[in-house]
Tab-separated table of C-alpha atoms in Angstrom:
chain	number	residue	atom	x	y	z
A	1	UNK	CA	0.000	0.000	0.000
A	2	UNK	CA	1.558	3.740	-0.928
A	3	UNK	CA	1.751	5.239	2.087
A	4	UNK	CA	-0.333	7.847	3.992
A	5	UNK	CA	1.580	10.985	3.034
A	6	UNK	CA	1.562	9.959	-0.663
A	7	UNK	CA	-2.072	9.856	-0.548
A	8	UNK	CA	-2.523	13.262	0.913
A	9	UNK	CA	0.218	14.450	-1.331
A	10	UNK	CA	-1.500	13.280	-4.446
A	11	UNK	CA	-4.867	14.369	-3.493
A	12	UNK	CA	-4.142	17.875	-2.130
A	13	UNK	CA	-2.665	17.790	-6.049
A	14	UNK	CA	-6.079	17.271	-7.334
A	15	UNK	CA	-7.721	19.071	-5.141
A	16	UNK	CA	-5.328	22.278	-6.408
A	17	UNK	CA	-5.999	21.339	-9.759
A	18	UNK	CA	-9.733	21.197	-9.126
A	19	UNK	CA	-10.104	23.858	-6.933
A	20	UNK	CA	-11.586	21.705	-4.040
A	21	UNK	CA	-10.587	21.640	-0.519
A	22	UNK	CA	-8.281	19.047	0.686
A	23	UNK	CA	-11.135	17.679	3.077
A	24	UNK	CA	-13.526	17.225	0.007
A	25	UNK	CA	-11.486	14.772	-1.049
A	26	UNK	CA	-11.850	11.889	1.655
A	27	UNK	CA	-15.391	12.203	2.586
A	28	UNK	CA	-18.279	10.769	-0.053
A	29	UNK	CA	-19.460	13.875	-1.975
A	30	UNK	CA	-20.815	15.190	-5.123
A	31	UNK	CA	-19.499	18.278	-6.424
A	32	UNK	CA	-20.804	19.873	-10.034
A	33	UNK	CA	-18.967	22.962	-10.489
A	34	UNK	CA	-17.608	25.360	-13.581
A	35	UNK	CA	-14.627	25.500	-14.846
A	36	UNK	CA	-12.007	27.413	-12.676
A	37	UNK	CA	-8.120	27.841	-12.398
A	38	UNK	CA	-6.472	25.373	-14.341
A	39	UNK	CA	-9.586	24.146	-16.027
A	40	UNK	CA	-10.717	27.347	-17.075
A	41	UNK	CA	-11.288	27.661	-20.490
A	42	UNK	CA	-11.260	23.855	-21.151
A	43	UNK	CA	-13.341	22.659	-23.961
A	44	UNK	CA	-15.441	19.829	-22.244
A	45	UNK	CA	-16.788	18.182	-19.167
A	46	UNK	CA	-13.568	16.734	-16.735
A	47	UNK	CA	-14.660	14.077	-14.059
A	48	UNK	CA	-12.818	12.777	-11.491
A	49	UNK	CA	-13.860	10.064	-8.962
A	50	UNK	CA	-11.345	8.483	-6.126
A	51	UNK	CA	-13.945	5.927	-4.585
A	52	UNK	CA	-15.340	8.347	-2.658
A	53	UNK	CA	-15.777	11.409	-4.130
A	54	UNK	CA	-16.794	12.798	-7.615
A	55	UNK	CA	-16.091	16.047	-9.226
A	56	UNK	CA	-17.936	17.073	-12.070
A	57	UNK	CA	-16.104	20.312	-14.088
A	58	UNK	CA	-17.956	22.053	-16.794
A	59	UNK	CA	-18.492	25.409	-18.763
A	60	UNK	CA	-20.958	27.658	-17.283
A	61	UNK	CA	-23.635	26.658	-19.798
A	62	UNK	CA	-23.960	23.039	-18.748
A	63	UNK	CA	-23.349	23.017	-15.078
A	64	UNK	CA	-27.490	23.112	-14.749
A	65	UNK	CA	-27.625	20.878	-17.191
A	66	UNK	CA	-25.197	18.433	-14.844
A	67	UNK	CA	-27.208	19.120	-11.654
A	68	UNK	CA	-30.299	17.695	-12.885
A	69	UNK	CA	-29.023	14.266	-14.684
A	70	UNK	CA	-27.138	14.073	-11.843
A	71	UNK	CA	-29.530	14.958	-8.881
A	72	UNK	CA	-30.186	12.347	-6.676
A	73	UNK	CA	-27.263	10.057	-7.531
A	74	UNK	CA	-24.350	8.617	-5.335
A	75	UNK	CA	-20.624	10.145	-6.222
A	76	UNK	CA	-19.924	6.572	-8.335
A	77	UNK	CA	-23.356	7.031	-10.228
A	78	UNK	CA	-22.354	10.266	-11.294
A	79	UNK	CA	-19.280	9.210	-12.619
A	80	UNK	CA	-20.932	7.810	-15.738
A	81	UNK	CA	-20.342	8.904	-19.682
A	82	UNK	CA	-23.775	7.937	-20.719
A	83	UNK	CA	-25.829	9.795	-17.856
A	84	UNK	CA	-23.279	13.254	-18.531
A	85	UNK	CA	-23.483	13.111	-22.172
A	86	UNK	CA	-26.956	13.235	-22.187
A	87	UNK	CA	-26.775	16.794	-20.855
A	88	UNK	CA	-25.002	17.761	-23.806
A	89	UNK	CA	-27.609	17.514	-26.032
A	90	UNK	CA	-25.550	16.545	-29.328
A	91	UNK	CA	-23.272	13.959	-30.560
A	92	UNK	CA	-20.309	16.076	-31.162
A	93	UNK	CA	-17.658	14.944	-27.986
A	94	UNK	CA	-15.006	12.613	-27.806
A	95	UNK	CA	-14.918	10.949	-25.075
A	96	UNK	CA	-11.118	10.157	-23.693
A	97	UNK	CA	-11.670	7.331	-20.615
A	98	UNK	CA	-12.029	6.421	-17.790
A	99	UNK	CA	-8.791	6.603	-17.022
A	100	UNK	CA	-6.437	4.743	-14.503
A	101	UNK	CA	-4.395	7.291	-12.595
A	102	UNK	CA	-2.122	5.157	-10.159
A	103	UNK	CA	0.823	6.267	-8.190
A	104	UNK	CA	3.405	4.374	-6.371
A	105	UNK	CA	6.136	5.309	-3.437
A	106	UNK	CA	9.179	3.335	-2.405
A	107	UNK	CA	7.064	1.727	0.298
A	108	UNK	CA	5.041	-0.207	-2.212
A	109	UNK	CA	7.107	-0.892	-5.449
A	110	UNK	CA	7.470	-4.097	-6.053
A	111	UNK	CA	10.482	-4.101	-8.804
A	112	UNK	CA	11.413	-6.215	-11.686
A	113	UNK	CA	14.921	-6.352	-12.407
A	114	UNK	CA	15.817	-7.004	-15.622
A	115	UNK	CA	19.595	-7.012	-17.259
A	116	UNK	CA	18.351	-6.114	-20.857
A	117	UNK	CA	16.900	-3.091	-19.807
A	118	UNK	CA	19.372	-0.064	-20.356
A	119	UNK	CA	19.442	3.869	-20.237
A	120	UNK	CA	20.223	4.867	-23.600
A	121	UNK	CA	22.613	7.507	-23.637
A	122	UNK	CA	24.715	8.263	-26.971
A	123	UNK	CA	23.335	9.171	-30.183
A	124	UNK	CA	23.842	6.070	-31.657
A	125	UNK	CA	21.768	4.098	-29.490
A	126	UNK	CA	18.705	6.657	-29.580
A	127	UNK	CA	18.835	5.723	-33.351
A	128	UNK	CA	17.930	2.440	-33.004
A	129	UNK	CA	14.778	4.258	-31.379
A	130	UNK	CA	13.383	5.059	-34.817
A	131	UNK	CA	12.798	1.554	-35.807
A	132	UNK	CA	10.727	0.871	-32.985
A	133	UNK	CA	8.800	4.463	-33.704
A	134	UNK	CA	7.899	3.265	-37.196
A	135	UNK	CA	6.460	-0.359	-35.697
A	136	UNK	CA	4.066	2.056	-33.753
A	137	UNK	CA	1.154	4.300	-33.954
A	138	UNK	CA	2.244	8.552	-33.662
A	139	UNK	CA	-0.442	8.354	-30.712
A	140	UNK	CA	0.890	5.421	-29.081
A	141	UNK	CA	4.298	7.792	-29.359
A	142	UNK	CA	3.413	10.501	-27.977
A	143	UNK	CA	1.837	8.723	-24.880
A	144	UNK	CA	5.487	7.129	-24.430
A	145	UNK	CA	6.678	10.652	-23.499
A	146	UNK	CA	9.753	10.145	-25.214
A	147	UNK	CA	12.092	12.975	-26.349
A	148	UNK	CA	15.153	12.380	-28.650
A	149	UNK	CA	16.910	15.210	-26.248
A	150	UNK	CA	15.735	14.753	-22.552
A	151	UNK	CA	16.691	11.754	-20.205
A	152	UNK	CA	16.196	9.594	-19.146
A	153	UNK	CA	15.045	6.918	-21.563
A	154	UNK	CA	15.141	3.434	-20.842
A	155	UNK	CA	14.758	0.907	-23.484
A	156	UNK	CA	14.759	-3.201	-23.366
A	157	UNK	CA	16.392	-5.238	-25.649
A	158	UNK	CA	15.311	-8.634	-27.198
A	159	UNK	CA	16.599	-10.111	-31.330
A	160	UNK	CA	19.251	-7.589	-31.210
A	161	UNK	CA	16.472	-4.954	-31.119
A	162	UNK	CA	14.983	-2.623	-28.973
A	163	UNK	CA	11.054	-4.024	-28.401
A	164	UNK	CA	9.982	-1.300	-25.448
A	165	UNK	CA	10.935	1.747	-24.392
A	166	UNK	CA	9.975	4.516	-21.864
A	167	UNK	CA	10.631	7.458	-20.225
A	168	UNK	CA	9.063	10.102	-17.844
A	169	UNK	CA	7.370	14.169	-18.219
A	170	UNK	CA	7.765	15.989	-14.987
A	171	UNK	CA	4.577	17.397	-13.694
A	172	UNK	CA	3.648	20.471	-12.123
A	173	UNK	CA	3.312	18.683	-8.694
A	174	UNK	CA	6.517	17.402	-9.351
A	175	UNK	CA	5.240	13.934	-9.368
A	176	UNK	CA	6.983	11.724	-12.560
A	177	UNK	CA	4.274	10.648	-15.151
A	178	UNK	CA	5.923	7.411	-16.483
A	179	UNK	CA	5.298	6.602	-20.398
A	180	UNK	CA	5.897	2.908	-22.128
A	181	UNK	CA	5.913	2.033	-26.077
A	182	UNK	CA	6.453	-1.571	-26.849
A	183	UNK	CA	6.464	-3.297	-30.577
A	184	UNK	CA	3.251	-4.826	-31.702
A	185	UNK	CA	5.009	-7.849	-32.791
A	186	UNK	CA	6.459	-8.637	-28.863
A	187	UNK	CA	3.561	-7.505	-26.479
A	188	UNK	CA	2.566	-9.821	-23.963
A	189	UNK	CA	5.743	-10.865	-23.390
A	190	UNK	CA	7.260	-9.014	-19.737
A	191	UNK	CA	9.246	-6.568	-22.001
A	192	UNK	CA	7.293	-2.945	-20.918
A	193	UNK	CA	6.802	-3.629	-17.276
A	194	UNK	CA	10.563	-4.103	-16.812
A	195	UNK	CA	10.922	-1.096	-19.056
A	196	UNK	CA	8.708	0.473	-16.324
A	197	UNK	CA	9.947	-1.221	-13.827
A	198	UNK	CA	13.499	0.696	-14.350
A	199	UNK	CA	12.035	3.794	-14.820
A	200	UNK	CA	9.796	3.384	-11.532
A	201	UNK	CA	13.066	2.526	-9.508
A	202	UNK	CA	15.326	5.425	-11.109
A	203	UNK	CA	12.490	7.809	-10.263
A	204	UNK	CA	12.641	7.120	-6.800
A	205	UNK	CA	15.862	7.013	-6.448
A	206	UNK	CA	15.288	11.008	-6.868
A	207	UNK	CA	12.208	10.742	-4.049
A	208	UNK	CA	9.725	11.815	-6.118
A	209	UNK	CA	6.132	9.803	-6.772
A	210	UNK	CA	5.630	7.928	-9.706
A	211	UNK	CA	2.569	8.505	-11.625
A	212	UNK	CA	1.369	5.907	-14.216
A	213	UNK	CA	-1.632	7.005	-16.388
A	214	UNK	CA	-3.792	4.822	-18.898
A	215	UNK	CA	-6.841	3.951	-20.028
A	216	UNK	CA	-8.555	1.122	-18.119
A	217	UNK	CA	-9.327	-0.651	-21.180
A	218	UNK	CA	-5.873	-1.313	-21.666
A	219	UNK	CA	-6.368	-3.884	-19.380
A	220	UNK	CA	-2.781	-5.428	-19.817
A	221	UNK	CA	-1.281	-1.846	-19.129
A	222	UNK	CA	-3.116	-1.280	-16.047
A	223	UNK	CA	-2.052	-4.909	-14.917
A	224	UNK	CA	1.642	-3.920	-15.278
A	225	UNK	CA	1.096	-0.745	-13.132
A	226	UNK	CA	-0.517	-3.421	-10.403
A	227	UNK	CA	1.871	-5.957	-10.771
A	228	UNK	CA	4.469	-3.097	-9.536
A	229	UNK	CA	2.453	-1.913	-6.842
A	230	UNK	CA	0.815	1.040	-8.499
A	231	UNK	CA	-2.582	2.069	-6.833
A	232	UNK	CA	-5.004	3.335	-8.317
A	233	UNK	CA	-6.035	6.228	-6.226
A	234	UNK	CA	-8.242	8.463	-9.126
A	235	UNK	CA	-10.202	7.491	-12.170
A	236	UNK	CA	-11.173	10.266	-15.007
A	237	UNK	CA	-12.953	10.602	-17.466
A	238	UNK	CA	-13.149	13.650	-20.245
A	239	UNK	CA	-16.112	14.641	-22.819
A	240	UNK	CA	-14.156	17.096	-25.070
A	241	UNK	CA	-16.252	18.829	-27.595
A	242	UNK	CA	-15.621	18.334	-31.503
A	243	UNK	CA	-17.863	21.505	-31.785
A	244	UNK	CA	-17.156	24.875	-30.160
A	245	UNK	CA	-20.148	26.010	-31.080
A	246	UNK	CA	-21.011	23.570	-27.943
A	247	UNK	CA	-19.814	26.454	-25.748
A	248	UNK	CA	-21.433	29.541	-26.764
């Protein structure tokens, strides 16, 4: 289990970026509110739901709109895509969730040491990179949150070829948001969770908490984050409108 202080340190986080108090988030409660601070001027409906509590952001326009599909449900009801799109009245959103948001501290990693995992440090190993780029989707890329330039990036080698790779962003909280790419052809085979295994162990080594993000759909992605002792301690879920006519 993470430990106390990383749970009030990751949801005094959300509760910043949400503009809630601290105390809103450990005590079963429904909050439908507009957009404010770091949501303000966001082009959708952002919900976020820790097992207890459920926060419902929104443009002005629709936070009525939210108050009455939502009245009289419990904080997990709430959290539902069919029951908030409804409020939207049009077809026009894409919806991006629910989403696994788990963090881990050095009190409950549980670490996979592998020797064909490696930092990859010289120019001429970050071009064997590019063959594992073209293998994959840009999307699948750009949620690997690797940079050509910016360390570290941690790659796992298999066939004399590099089959997963990773690396971390930095947030604003200053928590690490680990990213993992593998090749379609090897999946299922061990080679991204030791890939995130070494980045989960580096990034502690610094002290900082280690943030793993994905869609629960991805089933086998979330069961890596568990299988290192990830917890899931948030779920979200965004509507973002294809129209922003949607707004006015």
């Amino acid at each position: 289990m993470v430990q106390e202080t990383t749970r009030d340190h990751v949801y005094r986080n959300w509760a910043e970026r949400l503009e809630c108090d601290i105390s809103d988030m450990k005590t079963p409660k429904l909050i439908v509110r507009q957009h404010s601070g770091k949501l303000e001027g966001y082009h959708g409906i952002y919900c976020f739901y820790n097992g207890s509590t459920c926060v419902i952001s929104a443009p002005p326009k629709y936070v009525p709109q939210i108050n009455i599909a939502v009245s009289g449900c419990r904080p997990d009801e709430a959290f539902d895509v069919k029951l908030l799109a409804r409020s939207l009245n049009s077809d026009n959103y894409q919806v991006i969730g629910p989403a696994f948001q788990g963090y881990v501290d050095c009190g409950s990693f549980i670490e996979l040491k592998s020797p064909e995992v490696v930092e990859l440090v010289t120019e001429k190993s970050l071009v064997l990179l590019q063959d594992l780029r073209k293998s994959c989707s840009e999307t699948e890329w750009e949620h690997s949150n690797i940079e050509d330039h910016r360390q570290p990036i941690i790659a796992r080698f298999y066939d004399e070829k590099i089959v997963a790779a990773g690396s971390w962003s930095v947030e604003r909280s200053g928590f690490l948001s680990v990213g993992i790419i593998s090749h379609p052809d090897y999946r299922g085979n061990g080679h991204a969770k030791a890939v995130v295994s070494a980045l989960t162990s580096k990034g502690l080594t610094t002290g900082a908490i280690m943030h793993y993000q994905t869609l629960k759909s991805n089933t086998s992605s979330v069961a890596i984050a568990h299988s290192l002792g990830y917890k899931e301690l948030a779920c979200t879920l965004a509507i973002k409108f294809s129209n922003l006519s949607l707004l006015k």
